[in-house]
GROMACS .gro file of C-alpha atoms in nm:
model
  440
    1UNK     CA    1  -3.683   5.781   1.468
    2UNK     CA    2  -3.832   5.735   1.152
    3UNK     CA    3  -3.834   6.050   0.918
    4UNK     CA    4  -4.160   5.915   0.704
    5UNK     CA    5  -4.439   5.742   0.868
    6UNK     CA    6  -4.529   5.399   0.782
    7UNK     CA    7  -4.850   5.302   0.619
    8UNK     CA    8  -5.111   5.014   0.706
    9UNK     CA    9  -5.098   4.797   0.456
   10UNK     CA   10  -5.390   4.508   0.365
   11UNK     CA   11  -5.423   4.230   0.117
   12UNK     CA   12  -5.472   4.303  -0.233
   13UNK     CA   13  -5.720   4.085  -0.350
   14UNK     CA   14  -5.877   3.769  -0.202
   15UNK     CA   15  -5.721   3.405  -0.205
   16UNK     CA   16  -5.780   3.167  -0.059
   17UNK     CA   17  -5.637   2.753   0.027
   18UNK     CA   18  -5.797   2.403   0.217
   19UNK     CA   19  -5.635   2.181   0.386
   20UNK     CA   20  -5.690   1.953   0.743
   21UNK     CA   21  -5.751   2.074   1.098
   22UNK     CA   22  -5.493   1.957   1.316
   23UNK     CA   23  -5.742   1.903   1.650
   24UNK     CA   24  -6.033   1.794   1.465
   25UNK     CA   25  -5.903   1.660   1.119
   26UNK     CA   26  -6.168   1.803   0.934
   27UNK     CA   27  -6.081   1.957   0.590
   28UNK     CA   28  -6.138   2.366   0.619
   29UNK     CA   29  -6.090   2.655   0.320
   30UNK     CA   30  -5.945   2.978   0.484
   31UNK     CA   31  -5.994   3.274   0.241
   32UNK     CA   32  -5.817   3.637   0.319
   33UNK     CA   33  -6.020   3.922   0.231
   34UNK     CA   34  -5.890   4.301   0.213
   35UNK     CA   35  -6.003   4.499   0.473
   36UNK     CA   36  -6.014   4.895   0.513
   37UNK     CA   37  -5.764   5.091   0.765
   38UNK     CA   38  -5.780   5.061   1.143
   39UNK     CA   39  -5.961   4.726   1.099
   40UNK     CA   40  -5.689   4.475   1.240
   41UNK     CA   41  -5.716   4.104   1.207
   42UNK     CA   42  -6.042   3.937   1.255
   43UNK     CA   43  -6.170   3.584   1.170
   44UNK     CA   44  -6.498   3.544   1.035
   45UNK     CA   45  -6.675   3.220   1.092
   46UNK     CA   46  -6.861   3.136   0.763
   47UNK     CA   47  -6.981   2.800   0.907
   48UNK     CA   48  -7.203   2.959   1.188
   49UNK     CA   49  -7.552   3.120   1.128
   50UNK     CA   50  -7.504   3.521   1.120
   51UNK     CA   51  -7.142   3.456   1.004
   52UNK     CA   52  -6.992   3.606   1.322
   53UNK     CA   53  -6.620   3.733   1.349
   54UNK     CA   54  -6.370   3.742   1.666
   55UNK     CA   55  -6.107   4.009   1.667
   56UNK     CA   56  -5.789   3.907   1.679
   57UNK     CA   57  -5.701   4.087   2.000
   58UNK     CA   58  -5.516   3.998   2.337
   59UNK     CA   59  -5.880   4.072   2.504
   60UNK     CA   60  -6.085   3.734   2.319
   61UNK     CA   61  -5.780   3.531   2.405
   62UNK     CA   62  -5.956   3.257   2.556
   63UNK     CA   63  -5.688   2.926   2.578
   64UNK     CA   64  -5.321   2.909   2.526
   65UNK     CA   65  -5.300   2.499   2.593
   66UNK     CA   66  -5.054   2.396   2.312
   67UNK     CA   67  -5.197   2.684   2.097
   68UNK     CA   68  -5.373   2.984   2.056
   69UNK     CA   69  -5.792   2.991   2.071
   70UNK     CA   70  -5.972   3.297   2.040
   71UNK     CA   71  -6.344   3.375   2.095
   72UNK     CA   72  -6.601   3.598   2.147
   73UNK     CA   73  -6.934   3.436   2.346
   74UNK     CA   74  -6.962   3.101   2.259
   75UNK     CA   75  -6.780   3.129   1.933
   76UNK     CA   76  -6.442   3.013   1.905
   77UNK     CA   77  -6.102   2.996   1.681
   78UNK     CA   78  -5.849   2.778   1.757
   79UNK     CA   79  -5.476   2.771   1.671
   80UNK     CA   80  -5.480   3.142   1.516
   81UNK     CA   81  -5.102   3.196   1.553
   82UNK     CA   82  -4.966   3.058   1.247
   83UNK     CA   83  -5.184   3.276   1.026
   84UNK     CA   84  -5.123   3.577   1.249
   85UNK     CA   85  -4.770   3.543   1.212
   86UNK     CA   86  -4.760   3.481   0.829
   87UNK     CA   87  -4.981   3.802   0.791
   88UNK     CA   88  -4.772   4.026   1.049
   89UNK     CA   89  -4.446   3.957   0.952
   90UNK     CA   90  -4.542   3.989   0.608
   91UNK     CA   91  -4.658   4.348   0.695
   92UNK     CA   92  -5.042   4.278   0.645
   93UNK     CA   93  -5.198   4.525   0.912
   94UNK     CA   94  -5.554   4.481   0.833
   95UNK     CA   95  -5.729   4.179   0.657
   96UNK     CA   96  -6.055   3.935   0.716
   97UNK     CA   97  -5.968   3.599   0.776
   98UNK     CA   98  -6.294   3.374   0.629
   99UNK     CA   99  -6.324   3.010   0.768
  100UNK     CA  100  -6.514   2.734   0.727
  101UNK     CA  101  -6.450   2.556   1.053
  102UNK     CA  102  -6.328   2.678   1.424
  103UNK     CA  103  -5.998   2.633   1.312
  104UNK     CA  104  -5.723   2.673   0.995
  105UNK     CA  105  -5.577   2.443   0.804
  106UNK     CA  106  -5.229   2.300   0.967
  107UNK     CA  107  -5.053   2.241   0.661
  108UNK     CA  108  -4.702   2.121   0.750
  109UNK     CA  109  -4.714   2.213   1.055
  110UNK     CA  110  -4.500   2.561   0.928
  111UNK     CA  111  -4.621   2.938   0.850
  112UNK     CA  112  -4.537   2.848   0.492
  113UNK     CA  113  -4.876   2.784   0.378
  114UNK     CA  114  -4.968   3.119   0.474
  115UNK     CA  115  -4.683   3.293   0.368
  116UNK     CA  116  -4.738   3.147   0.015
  117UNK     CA  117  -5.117   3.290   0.042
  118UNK     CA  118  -4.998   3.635   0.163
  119UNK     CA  119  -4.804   3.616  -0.160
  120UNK     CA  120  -5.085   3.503  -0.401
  121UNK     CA  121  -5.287   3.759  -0.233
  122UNK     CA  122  -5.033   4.053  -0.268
  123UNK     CA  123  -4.991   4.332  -0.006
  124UNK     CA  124  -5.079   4.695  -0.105
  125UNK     CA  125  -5.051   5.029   0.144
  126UNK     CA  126  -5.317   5.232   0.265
  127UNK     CA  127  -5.343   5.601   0.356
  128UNK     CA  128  -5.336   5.601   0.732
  129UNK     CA  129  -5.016   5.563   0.902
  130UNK     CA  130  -4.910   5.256   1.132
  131UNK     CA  131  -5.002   5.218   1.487
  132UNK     CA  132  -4.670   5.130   1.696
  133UNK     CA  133  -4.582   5.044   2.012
  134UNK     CA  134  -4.249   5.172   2.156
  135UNK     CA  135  -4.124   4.986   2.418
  136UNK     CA  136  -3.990   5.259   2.693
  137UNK     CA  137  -3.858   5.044   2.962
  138UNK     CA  138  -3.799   4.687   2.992
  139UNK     CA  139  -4.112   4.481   3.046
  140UNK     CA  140  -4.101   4.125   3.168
  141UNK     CA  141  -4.324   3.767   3.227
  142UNK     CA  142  -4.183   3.471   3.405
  143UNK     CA  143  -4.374   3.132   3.453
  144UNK     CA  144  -4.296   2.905   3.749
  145UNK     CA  145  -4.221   2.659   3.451
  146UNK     CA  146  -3.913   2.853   3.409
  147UNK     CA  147  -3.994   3.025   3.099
  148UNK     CA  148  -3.879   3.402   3.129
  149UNK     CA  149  -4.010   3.667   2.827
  150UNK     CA  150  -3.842   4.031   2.840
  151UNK     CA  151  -3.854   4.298   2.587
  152UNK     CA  152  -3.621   4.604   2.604
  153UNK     CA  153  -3.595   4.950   2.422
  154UNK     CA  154  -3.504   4.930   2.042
  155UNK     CA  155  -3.586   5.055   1.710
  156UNK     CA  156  -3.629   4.769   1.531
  157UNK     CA  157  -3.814   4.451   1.619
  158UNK     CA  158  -3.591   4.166   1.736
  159UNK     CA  159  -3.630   3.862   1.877
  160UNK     CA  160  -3.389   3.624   2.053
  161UNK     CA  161  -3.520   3.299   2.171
  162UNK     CA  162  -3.328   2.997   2.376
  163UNK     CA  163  -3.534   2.695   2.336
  164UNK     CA  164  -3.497   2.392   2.551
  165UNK     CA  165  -3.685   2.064   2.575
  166UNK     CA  166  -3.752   1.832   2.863
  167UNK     CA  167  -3.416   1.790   3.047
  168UNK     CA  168  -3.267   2.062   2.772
  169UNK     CA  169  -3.254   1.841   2.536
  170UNK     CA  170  -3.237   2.024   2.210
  171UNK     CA  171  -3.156   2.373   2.365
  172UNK     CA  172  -3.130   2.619   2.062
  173UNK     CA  173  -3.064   2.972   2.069
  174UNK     CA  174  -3.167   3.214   1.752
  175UNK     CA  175  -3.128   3.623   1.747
  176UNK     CA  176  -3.251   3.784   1.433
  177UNK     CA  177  -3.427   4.114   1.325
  178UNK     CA  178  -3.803   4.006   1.190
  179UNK     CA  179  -3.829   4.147   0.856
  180UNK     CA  180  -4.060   4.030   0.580
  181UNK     CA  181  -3.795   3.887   0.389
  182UNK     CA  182  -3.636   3.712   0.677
  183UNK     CA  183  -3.960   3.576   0.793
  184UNK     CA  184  -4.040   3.440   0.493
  185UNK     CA  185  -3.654   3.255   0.463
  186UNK     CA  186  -3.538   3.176   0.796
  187UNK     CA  187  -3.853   3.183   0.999
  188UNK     CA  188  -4.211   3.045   0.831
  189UNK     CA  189  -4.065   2.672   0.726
  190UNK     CA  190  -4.005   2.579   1.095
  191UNK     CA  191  -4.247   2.332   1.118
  192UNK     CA  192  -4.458   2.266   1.505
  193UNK     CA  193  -4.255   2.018   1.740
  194UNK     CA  194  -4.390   1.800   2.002
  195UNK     CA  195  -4.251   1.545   2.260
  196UNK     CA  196  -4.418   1.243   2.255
  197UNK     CA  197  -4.422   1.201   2.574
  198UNK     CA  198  -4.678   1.504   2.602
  199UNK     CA  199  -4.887   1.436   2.289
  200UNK     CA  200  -4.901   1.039   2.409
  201UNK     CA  201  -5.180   1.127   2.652
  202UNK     CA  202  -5.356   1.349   2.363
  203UNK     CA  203  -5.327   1.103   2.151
  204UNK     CA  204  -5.509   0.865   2.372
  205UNK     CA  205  -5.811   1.102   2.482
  206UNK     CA  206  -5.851   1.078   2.021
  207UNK     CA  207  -5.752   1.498   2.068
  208UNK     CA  208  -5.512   1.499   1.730
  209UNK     CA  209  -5.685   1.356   1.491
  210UNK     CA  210  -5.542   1.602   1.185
  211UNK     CA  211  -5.207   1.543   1.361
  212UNK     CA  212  -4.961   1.290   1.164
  213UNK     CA  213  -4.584   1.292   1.089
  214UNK     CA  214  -4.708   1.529   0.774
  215UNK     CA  215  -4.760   1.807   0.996
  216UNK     CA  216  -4.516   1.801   1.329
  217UNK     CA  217  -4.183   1.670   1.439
  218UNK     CA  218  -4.206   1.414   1.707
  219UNK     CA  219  -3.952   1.380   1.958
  220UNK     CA  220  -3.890   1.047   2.122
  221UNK     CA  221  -3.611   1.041   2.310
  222UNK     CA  222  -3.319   1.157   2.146
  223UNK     CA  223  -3.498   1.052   1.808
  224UNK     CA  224  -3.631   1.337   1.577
  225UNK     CA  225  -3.952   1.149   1.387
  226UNK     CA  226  -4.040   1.360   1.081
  227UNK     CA  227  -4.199   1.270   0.740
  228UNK     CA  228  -3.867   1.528   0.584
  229UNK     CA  229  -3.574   1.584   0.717
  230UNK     CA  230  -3.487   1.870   0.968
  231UNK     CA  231  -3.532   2.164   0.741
  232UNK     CA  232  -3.320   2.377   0.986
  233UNK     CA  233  -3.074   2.238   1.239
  234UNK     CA  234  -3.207   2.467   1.466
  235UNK     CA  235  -3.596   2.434   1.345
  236UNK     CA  236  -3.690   2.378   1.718
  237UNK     CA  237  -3.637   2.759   1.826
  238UNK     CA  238  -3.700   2.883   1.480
  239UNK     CA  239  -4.082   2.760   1.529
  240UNK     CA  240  -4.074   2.901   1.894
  241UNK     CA  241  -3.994   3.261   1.695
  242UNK     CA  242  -4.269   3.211   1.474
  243UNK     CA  243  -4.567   3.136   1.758
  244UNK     CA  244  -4.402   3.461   1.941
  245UNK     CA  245  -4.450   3.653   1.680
  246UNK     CA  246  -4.801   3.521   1.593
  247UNK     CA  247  -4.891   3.556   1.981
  248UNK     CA  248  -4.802   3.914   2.042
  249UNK     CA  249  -4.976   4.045   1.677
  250UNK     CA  250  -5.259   3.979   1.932
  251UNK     CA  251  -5.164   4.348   2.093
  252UNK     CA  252  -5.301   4.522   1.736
  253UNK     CA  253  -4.988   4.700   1.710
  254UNK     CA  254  -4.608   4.661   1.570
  255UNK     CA  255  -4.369   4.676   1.849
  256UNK     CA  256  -4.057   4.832   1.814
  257UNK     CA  257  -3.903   4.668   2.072
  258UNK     CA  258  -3.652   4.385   2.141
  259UNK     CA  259  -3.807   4.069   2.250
  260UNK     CA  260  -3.580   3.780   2.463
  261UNK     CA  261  -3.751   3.472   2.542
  262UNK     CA  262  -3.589   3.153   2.714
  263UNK     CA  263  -3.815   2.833   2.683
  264UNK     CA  264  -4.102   3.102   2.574
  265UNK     CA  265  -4.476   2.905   2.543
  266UNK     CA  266  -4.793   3.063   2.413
  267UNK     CA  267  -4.903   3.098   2.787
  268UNK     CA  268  -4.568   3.355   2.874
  269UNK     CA  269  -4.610   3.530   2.482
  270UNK     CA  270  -4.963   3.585   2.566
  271UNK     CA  271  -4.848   3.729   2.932
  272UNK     CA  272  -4.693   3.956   2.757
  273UNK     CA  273  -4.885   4.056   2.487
  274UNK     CA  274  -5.145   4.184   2.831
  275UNK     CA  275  -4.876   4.373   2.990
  276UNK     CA  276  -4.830   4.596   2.653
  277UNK     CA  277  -5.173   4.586   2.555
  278UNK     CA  278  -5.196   4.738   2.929
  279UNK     CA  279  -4.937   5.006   2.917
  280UNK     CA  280  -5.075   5.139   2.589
  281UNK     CA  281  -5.390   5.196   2.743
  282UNK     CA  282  -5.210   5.375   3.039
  283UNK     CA  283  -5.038   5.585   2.755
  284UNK     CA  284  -5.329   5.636   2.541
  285UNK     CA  285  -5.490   5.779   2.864
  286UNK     CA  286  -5.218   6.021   3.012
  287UNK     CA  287  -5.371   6.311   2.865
  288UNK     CA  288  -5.781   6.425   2.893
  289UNK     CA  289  -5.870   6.593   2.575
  290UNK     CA  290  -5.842   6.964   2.614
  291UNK     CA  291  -5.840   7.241   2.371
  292UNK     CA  292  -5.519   7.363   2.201
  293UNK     CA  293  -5.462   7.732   2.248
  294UNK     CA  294  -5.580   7.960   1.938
  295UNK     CA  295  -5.456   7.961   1.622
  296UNK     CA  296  -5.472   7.694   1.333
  297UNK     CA  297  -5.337   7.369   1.573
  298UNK     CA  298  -4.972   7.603   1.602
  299UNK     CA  299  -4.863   7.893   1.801
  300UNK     CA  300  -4.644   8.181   1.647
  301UNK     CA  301  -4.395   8.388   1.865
  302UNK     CA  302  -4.642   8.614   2.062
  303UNK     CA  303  -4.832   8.337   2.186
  304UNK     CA  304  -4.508   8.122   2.250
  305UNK     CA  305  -4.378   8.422   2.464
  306UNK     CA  306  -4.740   8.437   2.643
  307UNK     CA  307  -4.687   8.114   2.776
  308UNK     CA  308  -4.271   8.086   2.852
  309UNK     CA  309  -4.113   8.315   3.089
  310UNK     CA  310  -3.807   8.287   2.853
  311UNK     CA  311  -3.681   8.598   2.681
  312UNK     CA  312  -3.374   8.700   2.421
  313UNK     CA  313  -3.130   8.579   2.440
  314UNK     CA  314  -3.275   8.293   2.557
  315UNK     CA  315  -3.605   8.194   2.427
  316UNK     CA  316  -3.527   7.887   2.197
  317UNK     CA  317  -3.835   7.825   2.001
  318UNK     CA  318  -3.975   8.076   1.722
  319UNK     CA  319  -4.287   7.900   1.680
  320UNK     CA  320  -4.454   7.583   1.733
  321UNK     CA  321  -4.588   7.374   1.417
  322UNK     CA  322  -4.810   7.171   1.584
  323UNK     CA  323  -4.935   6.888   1.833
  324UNK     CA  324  -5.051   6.552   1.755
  325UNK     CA  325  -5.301   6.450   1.988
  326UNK     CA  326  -5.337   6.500   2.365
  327UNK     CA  327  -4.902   6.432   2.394
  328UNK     CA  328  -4.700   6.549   2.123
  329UNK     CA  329  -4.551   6.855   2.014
  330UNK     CA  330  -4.375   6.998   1.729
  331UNK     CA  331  -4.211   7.336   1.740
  332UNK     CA  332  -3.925   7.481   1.505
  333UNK     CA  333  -3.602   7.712   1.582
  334UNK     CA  334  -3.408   7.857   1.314
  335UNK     CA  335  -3.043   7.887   1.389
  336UNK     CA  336  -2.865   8.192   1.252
  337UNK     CA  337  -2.515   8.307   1.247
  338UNK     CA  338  -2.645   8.656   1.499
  339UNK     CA  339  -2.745   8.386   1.755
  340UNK     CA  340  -2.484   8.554   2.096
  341UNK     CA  341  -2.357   8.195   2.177
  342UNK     CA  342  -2.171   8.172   1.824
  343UNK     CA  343  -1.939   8.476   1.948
  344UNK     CA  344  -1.801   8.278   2.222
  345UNK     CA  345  -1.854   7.908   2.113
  346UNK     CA  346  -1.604   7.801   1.850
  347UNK     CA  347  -1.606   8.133   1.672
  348UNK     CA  348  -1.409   7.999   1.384
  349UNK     CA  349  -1.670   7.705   1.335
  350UNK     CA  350  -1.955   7.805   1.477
  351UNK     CA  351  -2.179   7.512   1.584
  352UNK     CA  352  -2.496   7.506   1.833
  353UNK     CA  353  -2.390   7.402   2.165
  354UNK     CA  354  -2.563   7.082   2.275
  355UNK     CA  355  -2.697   7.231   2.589
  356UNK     CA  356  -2.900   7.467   2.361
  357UNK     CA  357  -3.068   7.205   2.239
  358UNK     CA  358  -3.122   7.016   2.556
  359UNK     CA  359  -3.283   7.407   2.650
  360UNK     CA  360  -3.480   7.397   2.320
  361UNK     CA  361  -3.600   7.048   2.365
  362UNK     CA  362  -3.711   7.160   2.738
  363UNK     CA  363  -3.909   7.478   2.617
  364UNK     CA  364  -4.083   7.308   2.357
  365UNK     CA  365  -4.213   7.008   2.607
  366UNK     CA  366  -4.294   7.313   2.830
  367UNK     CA  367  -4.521   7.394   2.604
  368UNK     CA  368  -4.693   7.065   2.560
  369UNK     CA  369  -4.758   7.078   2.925
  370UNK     CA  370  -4.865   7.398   2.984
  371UNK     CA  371  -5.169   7.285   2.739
  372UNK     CA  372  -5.195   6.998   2.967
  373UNK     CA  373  -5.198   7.150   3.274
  374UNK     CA  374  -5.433   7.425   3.083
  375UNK     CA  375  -5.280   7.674   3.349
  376UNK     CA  376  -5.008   7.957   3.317
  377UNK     CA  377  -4.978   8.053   3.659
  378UNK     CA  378  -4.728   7.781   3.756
  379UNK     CA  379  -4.393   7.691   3.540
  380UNK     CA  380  -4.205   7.370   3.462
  381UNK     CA  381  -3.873   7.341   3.610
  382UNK     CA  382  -3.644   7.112   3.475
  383UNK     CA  383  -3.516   6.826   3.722
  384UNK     CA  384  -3.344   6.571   3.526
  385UNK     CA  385  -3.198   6.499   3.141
  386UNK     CA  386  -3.116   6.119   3.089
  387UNK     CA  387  -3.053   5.939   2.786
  388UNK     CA  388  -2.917   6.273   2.639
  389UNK     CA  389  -2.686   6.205   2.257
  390UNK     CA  390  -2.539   6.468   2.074
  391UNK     CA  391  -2.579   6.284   1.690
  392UNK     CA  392  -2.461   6.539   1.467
  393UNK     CA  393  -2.327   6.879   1.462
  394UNK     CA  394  -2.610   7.216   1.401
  395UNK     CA  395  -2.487   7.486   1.206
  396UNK     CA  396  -2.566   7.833   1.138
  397UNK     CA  397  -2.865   7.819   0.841
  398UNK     CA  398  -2.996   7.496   0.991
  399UNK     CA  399  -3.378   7.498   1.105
  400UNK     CA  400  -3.444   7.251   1.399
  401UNK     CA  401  -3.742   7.070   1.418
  402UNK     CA  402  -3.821   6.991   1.779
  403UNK     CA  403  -4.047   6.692   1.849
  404UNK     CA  404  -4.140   6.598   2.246
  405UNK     CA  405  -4.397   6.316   2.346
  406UNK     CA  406  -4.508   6.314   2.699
  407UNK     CA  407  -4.417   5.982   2.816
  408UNK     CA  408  -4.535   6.007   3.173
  409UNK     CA  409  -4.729   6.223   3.439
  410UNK     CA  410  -4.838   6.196   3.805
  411UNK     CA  411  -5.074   6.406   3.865
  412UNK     CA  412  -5.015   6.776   3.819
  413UNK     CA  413  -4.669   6.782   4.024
  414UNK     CA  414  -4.465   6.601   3.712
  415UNK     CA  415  -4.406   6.492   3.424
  416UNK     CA  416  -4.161   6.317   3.151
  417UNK     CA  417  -4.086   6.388   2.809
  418UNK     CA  418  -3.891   6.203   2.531
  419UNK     CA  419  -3.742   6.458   2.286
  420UNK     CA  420  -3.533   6.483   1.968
  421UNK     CA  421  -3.437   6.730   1.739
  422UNK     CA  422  -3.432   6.720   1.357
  423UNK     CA  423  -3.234   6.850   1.093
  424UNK     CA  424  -3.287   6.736   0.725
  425UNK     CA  425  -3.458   6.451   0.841
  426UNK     CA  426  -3.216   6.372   1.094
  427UNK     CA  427  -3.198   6.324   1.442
  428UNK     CA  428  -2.892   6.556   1.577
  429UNK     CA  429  -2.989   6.508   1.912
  430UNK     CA  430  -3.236   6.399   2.161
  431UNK     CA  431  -3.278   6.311   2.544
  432UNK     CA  432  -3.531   6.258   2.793
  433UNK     CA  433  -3.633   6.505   3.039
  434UNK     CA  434  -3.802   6.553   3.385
  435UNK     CA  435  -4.032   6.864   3.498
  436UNK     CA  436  -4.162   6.927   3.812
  437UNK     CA  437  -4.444   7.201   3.862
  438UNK     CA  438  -4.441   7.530   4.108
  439UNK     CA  439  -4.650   7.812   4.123
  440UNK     CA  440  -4.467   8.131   3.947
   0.00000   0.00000   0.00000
């Protein structure tokens, strides 16, 4: 858990570069323009009368043959995912994308043209915090082509990718944390590779005309066709990294999450890009607004001991700091050497018990959903704790900060909570627990 929240960041001033479209070979100047917090990614098309712009958002995903087209009525954008990647790996949260045409320049066929005008542009941070998406519990798209997308718990975003042509030929396999840095080094040069036995027909219907040896690998056979050489042994899975990462900056959020694709296409990243877009809705929507209880957005003792049956020596939390929307809580508990379990737990070295903490963790989120449940008359009872690691030892003098997030309810019978404790900006502990509901 991160100890300081991240901030949006957007691009500090405009730039801007031209180049050829790779469907309709027409030259086109994409600008970036800095945009305020909350705003996302959108493309504005300066070509069109009104000038009108598309979100770049799973819901205007319109086509994901050989790339990714976005649109919103009649208006289009095609082949977005090269310049979503370069600005999402590079940490750019919000910015206006200006074009000239329906679609960007292809450059070499990389991310590195956009990386470069990230760069010229500069990033700078904003004052509202970045909107995440934790992945919970694994989440997974299959295709009857074979391709198979999962993402798992983790607190980092990762991405491991097995790439495999017709036959396998070429299969490639690539793990790597996606950092700005490593984006920029290991990720952005891979350039776009096709088979020529699938472009051949394209090529005949006149579909490529910005397409050329200057802007893809073409593989015939076991020949690799390229104006340069390889620029990675493995550039094939490399690229297949960067259009994931382009295709699921279509959810609006950074995932913190662990992403495993085998022969991933933009059809299977966009699949999956739904299915989170569609649990954070589900999340976002848990909760109904409802009042907090009195007092400043806290609760101090009396009004802690209003709503838990717990008493000394066991009521765990002195007061609670605060909530954060409809499904967090904050409360605190400082430990002292007169707490009773310090005479009988390790006298000479007194440290908290972790069960205490599991109990603190499980009053606090009692808390949170007695405001949910806006009722007193029935009590939480705890059913399960998984997930539950003891970090670091508490001592007497420490204050515990006690953070719980409901993470899922049915109904009014129960509910789960993911919990952790802080001290000094560290998690000691943390675990996630089960309530049920009965009437007291």
């Amino acid at each position: 858990m991160p100890s300081t929240p991240e901030f949006q960041h957007t691009v500090a001033k405009p730039a801007s570069f031209s180049g050829t479209a790779l469907h309709t070979g027409e030259k086109v100047t994409v600008k970036l323009q800095p945009a305020p917090v909350d705003h996302g990614i959108k493309f504005k098309r300066k070509d069109l009368q009104d000038e009108p712009t598309i979100d770049a958002k799973i819901e205007n995903l319109k086509t994901v043959e050989r790339a990714t087209t976005i649109g919103e009525g009649s208006v289009r954008v095609h082949t977005v995912e090269h310049v979503l990647a370069a600005l999402w790996a590079m940490g750019v949260d919000n910015a206006l994308v200006e074009m000239d045409a329906n679609e960007p320049p292809i450059g070499d066929g990389s991310a590195q043209g956009y990386v470069d005008l990230v760069r010229k542009a500069g990033v700078t941070a904003q004052d509202e915090p970045r909107k995440f998406f934790e992945v919970r519990e694994t989440m997974h798209v299959e295709s009857k082509s074979g391709a198979l997308v999962v993402v798992l718990p983790d607190d980092k975003f990762r991405i491991s990718c097995t790439q495999a042509g017709p036959n396998n030929r070429f299969a490639q396999f690539l793990s790597m944390e996606i950092t700005p840095a490593v984006f920029e080094r290991e990720i952005a040069p891979a350039r776009t590779f096709v088979y020529y036995e699938d472009v051949k027909p394209l090529m005949d219907k006149n579909l490529i005309k910005g397409g050329s040896l200057e802007n893809a690998i073409v593989v015939r056979g076991e020949a690799v066709l390229s104006k340069e050489p390889l620029r990675f042994a493995d550039e094939f899975v490399r690229h297949k990294i960067l259009d994931i990462i382009g295709d699921l900056a279509l959810v609006g959020r950074r995932i913190r999450g662990h992403v495993v694709a085998v022969k991933p296409s933009h059809a299977t990243n966009a699949q999956l890009a739904r299915s989170i877009t569609r649990e954070q809705t589900r999340r976002s929507a848990v909760a109904a607004p409802r009042t907090i209880p009195s007092g400043d957005g806290g609760l101090d003792t009396d009004q802690v001991m209003q709503i838990l049956p717990h008493r000394y020596p066991f009521l765990m939390v002195d007061r609670i700091i605060g909530f954060e929307g409809e499904n967090k809580i904050t409360g605190i508990k400082s430990i002292t050497i007169n707490e009773p379990f310090f005479q009988g737990h390790f006298p000479g070295h007194p440290v908290m018990p972790g069960v205490m903490q599991v109990e603190a963790m499980a009053q606090v989120a009692s808390i949170l959903l007695f405001k949910l449940t806006k009722t007193s008359s029935r009590v939480g009872y705890f059913m399960s704790a998984d997930q539950v690691k003891f970090r670091k030892p508490v001592f007497p003098g420490d204050t515990i900060f006690i953070h719980a997030e409901l993470t899922r309810a049915r109904g009014n019978r129960m509910a789960k909570t993911k919990c952790h404790c802080v001290v000094n900006d560290a998690v000691v502990s943390e675990g996630e627990l089960m309530f049920t509901f009965l009437d007291k």
